PDB file of N, CA and C in Angstrom:
ATOM      1  N   MET H  45     -31.769  15.823   9.604  1.00  0.00           N
ATOM      2  CA  MET H  45     -32.200  14.453   9.724  1.00  0.00           C
ATOM      3  C   MET H  45     -32.440  14.149  11.209  1.00  0.00           C
ATOM      4  N   PHE H  46     -33.557  13.542  11.478  1.00  0.00           N
ATOM      5  CA  PHE H  46     -33.897  13.187  12.846  1.00  0.00           C
ATOM      6  C   PHE H  46     -33.510  11.735  13.102  1.00  0.00           C
ATOM      7  N   TYR H  47     -32.795  11.503  14.184  1.00  0.00           N
ATOM      8  CA  TYR H  47     -32.337  10.158  14.495  1.00  0.00           C
ATOM      9  C   TYR H  47     -33.257   9.439  15.468  1.00  0.00           C
ATOM     10  N   THR H  48     -34.040  10.209  16.234  1.00  0.00           N
ATOM     11  CA  THR H  48     -34.960   9.585  17.181  1.00  0.00           C
ATOM     12  C   THR H  48     -36.313  10.258  17.087  1.00  0.00           C
ATOM     13  N   LEU H  49     -37.302   9.569  17.577  1.00  0.00           N
ATOM     14  CA  LEU H  49     -38.653  10.142  17.607  1.00  0.00           C
ATOM     15  C   LEU H  49     -38.687  11.369  18.511  1.00  0.00           C
ATOM     16  N   TYR H  50     -37.916  11.333  19.582  1.00  0.00           N
ATOM     17  CA  TYR H  50     -37.892  12.459  20.520  1.00  0.00           C
ATOM     18  C   TYR H  50     -37.403  13.739  19.843  1.00  0.00           C
ATOM     19  N   GLU H  51     -36.344  13.658  19.029  1.00  0.00           N
ATOM     20  CA  GLU H  51     -35.848  14.836  18.312  1.00  0.00           C
ATOM     21  C   GLU H  51     -36.907  15.383  17.366  1.00  0.00           C
ATOM     22  N   PHE H  52     -37.604  14.491  16.699  1.00  0.00           N
ATOM     23  CA  PHE H  52     -38.656  14.918  15.780  1.00  0.00           C
ATOM     24  C   PHE H  52     -39.788  15.611  16.531  1.00  0.00           C
ATOM     25  N   MET H  53     -40.191  15.051  17.661  1.00  0.00           N
ATOM     26  CA  MET H  53     -41.284  15.632  18.441  1.00  0.00           C
ATOM     27  C   MET H  53     -40.911  17.009  18.990  1.00  0.00           C
ATOM     28  N   VAL H  54     -39.677  17.175  19.471  1.00  0.00           N
ATOM     29  CA  VAL H  54     -39.232  18.470  19.986  1.00  0.00           C
ATOM     30  C   VAL H  54     -39.228  19.503  18.857  1.00  0.00           C
ATOM     31  N   TYR H  55     -38.758  19.105  17.681  1.00  0.00           N
ATOM     32  CA  TYR H  55     -38.708  20.021  16.542  1.00  0.00           C
ATOM     33  C   TYR H  55     -40.111  20.455  16.124  1.00  0.00           C
ATOM     34  N   THR H  56     -41.026  19.505  15.977  1.00  0.00           N
ATOM     35  CA  THR H  56     -42.372  19.856  15.539  1.00  0.00           C
ATOM     36  C   THR H  56     -43.122  20.656  16.592  1.00  0.00           C
ATOM     37  N   LYS H  57     -42.883  20.369  17.861  1.00  0.00           N
ATOM     38  CA  LYS H  57     -43.552  21.118  18.923  1.00  0.00           C
ATOM     39  C   LYS H  57     -43.060  22.567  18.943  1.00  0.00           C
ATOM     40  N   SER H  58     -41.761  22.767  18.787  1.00  0.00           N
ATOM     41  CA  SER H  58     -41.240  24.137  18.774  1.00  0.00           C
ATOM     42  C   SER H  58     -41.747  24.893  17.553  1.00  0.00           C
ATOM     43  N   LEU H  59     -41.829  24.226  16.420  1.00  0.00           N
ATOM     44  CA  LEU H  59     -42.358  24.871  15.215  1.00  0.00           C
ATOM     45  C   LEU H  59     -43.827  25.248  15.401  1.00  0.00           C
ATOM     46  N   THR H  60     -44.580  24.391  16.061  1.00  0.00           N
ATOM     47  CA  THR H  60     -45.989  24.679  16.338  1.00  0.00           C
ATOM     48  C   THR H  60     -46.131  25.900  17.238  1.00  0.00           C
ATOM     49  N   TYR H  61     -45.314  26.010  18.274  1.00  0.00           N
ATOM     50  CA  TYR H  61     -45.383  27.170  19.157  1.00  0.00           C
ATOM     51  C   TYR H  61     -45.017  28.453  18.422  1.00  0.00           C
ATOM     52  N   ILE H  62     -44.060  28.399  17.551  1.00  0.00           N
ATOM     53  CA  ILE H  62     -43.691  29.583  16.763  1.00  0.00           C
ATOM     54  C   ILE H  62     -44.849  30.000  15.865  1.00  0.00           C
ATOM     55  N   LEU H  63     -45.465  29.048  15.186  1.00  0.00           N
ATOM     56  CA  LEU H  63     -46.600  29.362  14.310  1.00  0.00           C
ATOM     57  C   LEU H  63     -47.783  29.910  15.105  1.00  0.00           C
ATOM     58  N   MET H  64     -48.044  29.375  16.294  1.00  0.00           N
ATOM     59  CA  MET H  64     -49.129  29.898  17.118  1.00  0.00           C
ATOM     60  C   MET H  64     -48.838  31.333  17.562  1.00  0.00           C
ATOM     61  N   GLY H  65     -47.594  31.635  17.898  1.00  0.00           N
ATOM     62  CA  GLY H  65     -47.236  32.996  18.293  1.00  0.00           C
ATOM     63  C   GLY H  65     -47.397  33.980  17.152  1.00  0.00           C
ATOM     64  N   VAL H  66     -46.956  33.599  15.968  1.00  0.00           N
ATOM     65  CA  VAL H  66     -47.098  34.468  14.795  1.00  0.00           C
ATOM     66  C   VAL H  66     -48.576  34.680  14.481  1.00  0.00           C
ATOM     67  N   THR H  67     -49.371  33.624  14.572  1.00  0.00           N
ATOM     68  CA  THR H  67     -50.805  33.743  14.323  1.00  0.00           C
ATOM     69  C   THR H  67     -51.462  34.684  15.323  1.00  0.00           C
ATOM     70  N   LEU H  68     -51.085  34.591  16.579  1.00  0.00           N
ATOM     71  CA  LEU H  68     -51.656  35.473  17.600  1.00  0.00           C
ATOM     72  C   LEU H  68     -51.311  36.931  17.327  1.00  0.00           C
ATOM     73  N   VAL H  69     -50.069  37.213  16.974  1.00  0.00           N
ATOM     74  CA  VAL H  69     -49.660  38.586  16.674  1.00  0.00           C
ATOM     75  C   VAL H  69     -50.410  39.117  15.458  1.00  0.00           C
ATOM     76  N   LEU H  70     -50.530  38.313  14.414  1.00  0.00           N
ATOM     77  CA  LEU H  70     -51.254  38.746  13.219  1.00  0.00           C
ATOM     78  C   LEU H  70     -52.735  38.958  13.509  1.00  0.00           C
ATOM     79  N   PHE H  71     -53.323  38.112  14.352  1.00  0.00           N
ATOM     80  CA  PHE H  71     -54.723  38.284  14.701  1.00  0.00           C
ATOM     81  C   PHE H  71     -54.946  39.591  15.454  1.00  0.00           C
ATOM     82  N   VAL H  72     -54.069  39.912  16.383  1.00  0.00           N
ATOM     83  CA  VAL H  72     -54.200  41.163  17.141  1.00  0.00           C
ATOM     84  C   VAL H  72     -54.063  42.371  16.202  1.00  0.00           C
ATOM     85  N   CYS H  73     -53.110  42.323  15.299  1.00  0.00           N
ATOM     86  CA  CYS H  73     -52.946  43.424  14.329  1.00  0.00           C
ATOM     87  C   CYS H  73     -54.178  43.554  13.444  1.00  0.00           C
ATOM     88  N   PHE H  74     -54.709  42.443  12.972  1.00  0.00           N
ATOM     89  CA  PHE H  74     -55.905  42.469  12.132  1.00  0.00           C
ATOM     90  C   PHE H  74     -57.104  43.003  12.906  1.00  0.00           C
ATOM     91  N   PHE H  75     -57.270  42.586  14.159  1.00  0.00           N
ATOM     92  CA  PHE H  75     -58.387  43.048  14.967  1.00  0.00           C
ATOM     93  C   PHE H  75     -58.292  44.557  15.206  1.00  0.00           C
ATOM     94  N   ARG H  76     -57.089  45.056  15.466  1.00  0.00           N
ATOM     95  CA  ARG H  76     -56.926  46.502  15.650  1.00  0.00           C
ATOM     96  C   ARG H  76     -57.213  47.262  14.369  1.00  0.00           C
ATOM     97  N   PHE H  77     -56.861  46.685  13.224  1.00  0.00           N
ATOM     98  CA  PHE H  77     -57.148  47.315  11.936  1.00  0.00           C
ATOM     99  C   PHE H  77     -58.654  47.368  11.687  1.00  0.00           C
ATOM    100  N   ILE H  78     -59.353  46.286  11.990  1.00  0.00           N
ATOM    101  CA  ILE H  78     -60.800  46.229  11.760  1.00  0.00           C
ATOM    102  C   ILE H  78     -61.542  47.198  12.673  1.00  0.00           C
ATOM    103  N   THR H  79     -61.103  47.346  13.901  1.00  0.00           N
ATOM    104  CA  THR H  79     -61.826  48.175  14.857  1.00  0.00           C
ATOM    105  C   THR H  79     -61.282  49.598  14.938  1.00  0.00           C
ATOM    106  N   ALA H  80     -60.448  50.006  13.998  1.00  0.00           N
ATOM    107  CA  ALA H  80     -59.884  51.360  14.026  1.00  0.00           C
ATOM    108  C   ALA H  80     -60.997  52.395  13.821  1.00  0.00           C
ATOM    109  N   ARG H  81     -60.921  53.462  14.563  1.00  0.00           N
ATOM    110  CA  ARG H  81     -61.917  54.524  14.481  1.00  0.00           C
ATOM    111  C   ARG H  81     -61.214  55.873  14.334  1.00  0.00           C
ATOM    112  N   ASP H  82     -61.934  56.798  13.722  1.00  0.00           N
ATOM    113  CA  ASP H  82     -61.445  58.160  13.644  1.00  0.00           C
ATOM    114  C   ASP H  82     -61.575  58.786  15.025  1.00  0.00           C
ATOM    115  N   GLU H  83     -60.519  59.414  15.527  1.00  0.00           N
ATOM    116  CA  GLU H  83     -60.540  59.932  16.900  1.00  0.00           C
ATOM    117  C   GLU H  83     -61.506  61.103  17.075  1.00  0.00           C
ATOM    118  N   ARG H  84     -61.708  61.917  16.043  1.00  0.00           N
ATOM    119  CA  ARG H  84     -62.580  63.083  16.185  1.00  0.00           C
ATOM    120  C   ARG H  84     -64.057  62.713  16.171  1.00  0.00           C
ATOM    121  N   SER H  85     -64.480  61.890  15.211  1.00  0.00           N
ATOM    122  CA  SER H  85     -65.913  61.621  15.055  1.00  0.00           C
ATOM    123  C   SER H  85     -66.350  60.288  15.655  1.00  0.00           C
ATOM    124  N   GLY H  86     -65.426  59.386  15.895  1.00  0.00           N
ATOM    125  CA  GLY H  86     -65.804  58.079  16.402  1.00  0.00           C
ATOM    126  C   GLY H  86     -66.270  57.133  15.318  1.00  0.00           C
ATOM    127  N   ARG H  87     -66.279  57.602  14.065  1.00  0.00           N
ATOM    128  CA  ARG H  87     -66.693  56.759  12.954  1.00  0.00           C
ATOM    129  C   ARG H  87     -65.498  55.978  12.420  1.00  0.00           C
ATOM    130  N   PRO H  88     -65.772  54.927  11.655  1.00  0.00           N
ATOM    131  CA  PRO H  88     -64.663  54.260  10.968  1.00  0.00           C
ATOM    132  C   PRO H  88     -63.981  55.219  10.005  1.00  0.00           C
ATOM    133  N   ASP H  89     -62.699  54.982   9.717  1.00  0.00           N
ATOM    134  CA  ASP H  89     -61.942  55.899   8.864  1.00  0.00           C
ATOM    135  C   ASP H  89     -62.552  56.056   7.480  1.00  0.00           C
ATOM    136  N   ASN H  90     -63.143  55.012   6.940  1.00  0.00           N
ATOM    137  CA  ASN H  90     -63.664  55.069   5.577  1.00  0.00           C
ATOM    138  C   ASN H  90     -65.201  55.054   5.576  1.00  0.00           C
ATOM    139  N   TRP H  91     -65.852  55.753   6.481  1.00  0.00           N
ATOM    140  CA  TRP H  91     -67.296  55.687   6.642  1.00  0.00           C
ATOM    141  C   TRP H  91     -68.029  56.243   5.437  1.00  0.00           C
ATOM    142  N   LYS H  92     -67.445  57.186   4.693  1.00  0.00           N
ATOM    143  CA  LYS H  92     -68.134  57.744   3.519  1.00  0.00           C
ATOM    144  C   LYS H  92     -68.175  56.744   2.381  1.00  0.00           C
ATOM    145  N   GLU H  93     -67.222  55.827   2.345  1.00  0.00           N
ATOM    146  CA  GLU H  93     -67.154  54.859   1.260  1.00  0.00           C
ATOM    147  C   GLU H  93     -68.002  53.621   1.532  1.00  0.00           C
ATOM    148  N   LEU H  94     -68.510  53.473   2.734  1.00  0.00           N
ATOM    149  CA  LEU H  94     -69.286  52.280   3.079  1.00  0.00           C
ATOM    150  C   LEU H  94     -70.631  52.301   2.355  1.00  0.00           C
ATOM    151  N   LYS H  95     -71.003  51.189   1.789  1.00  0.00           N
ATOM    152  CA  LYS H  95     -72.284  51.074   1.084  1.00  0.00           C
ATOM    153  C   LYS H  95     -73.187  50.136   1.877  1.00  0.00           C
ATOM    154  N   PHE H  96     -74.371  50.613   2.196  1.00  0.00           N
ATOM    155  CA  PHE H  96     -75.325  49.809   2.964  1.00  0.00           C
ATOM    156  C   PHE H  96     -76.496  49.427   2.115  1.00  0.00           C
TER     157      PHE H  96
END
């Protein structure tokens, strides 16, 4: 229970920063997954399955 507006604002601001940090980490992981390449050929890992 929040007794003052200040307590509520501090709580919501900290929750927002936590959510932004989690979003940033997930975005970086997703970006690395999307741009992953096979080290030998330089092609994407699933290049044979791609349909154009």
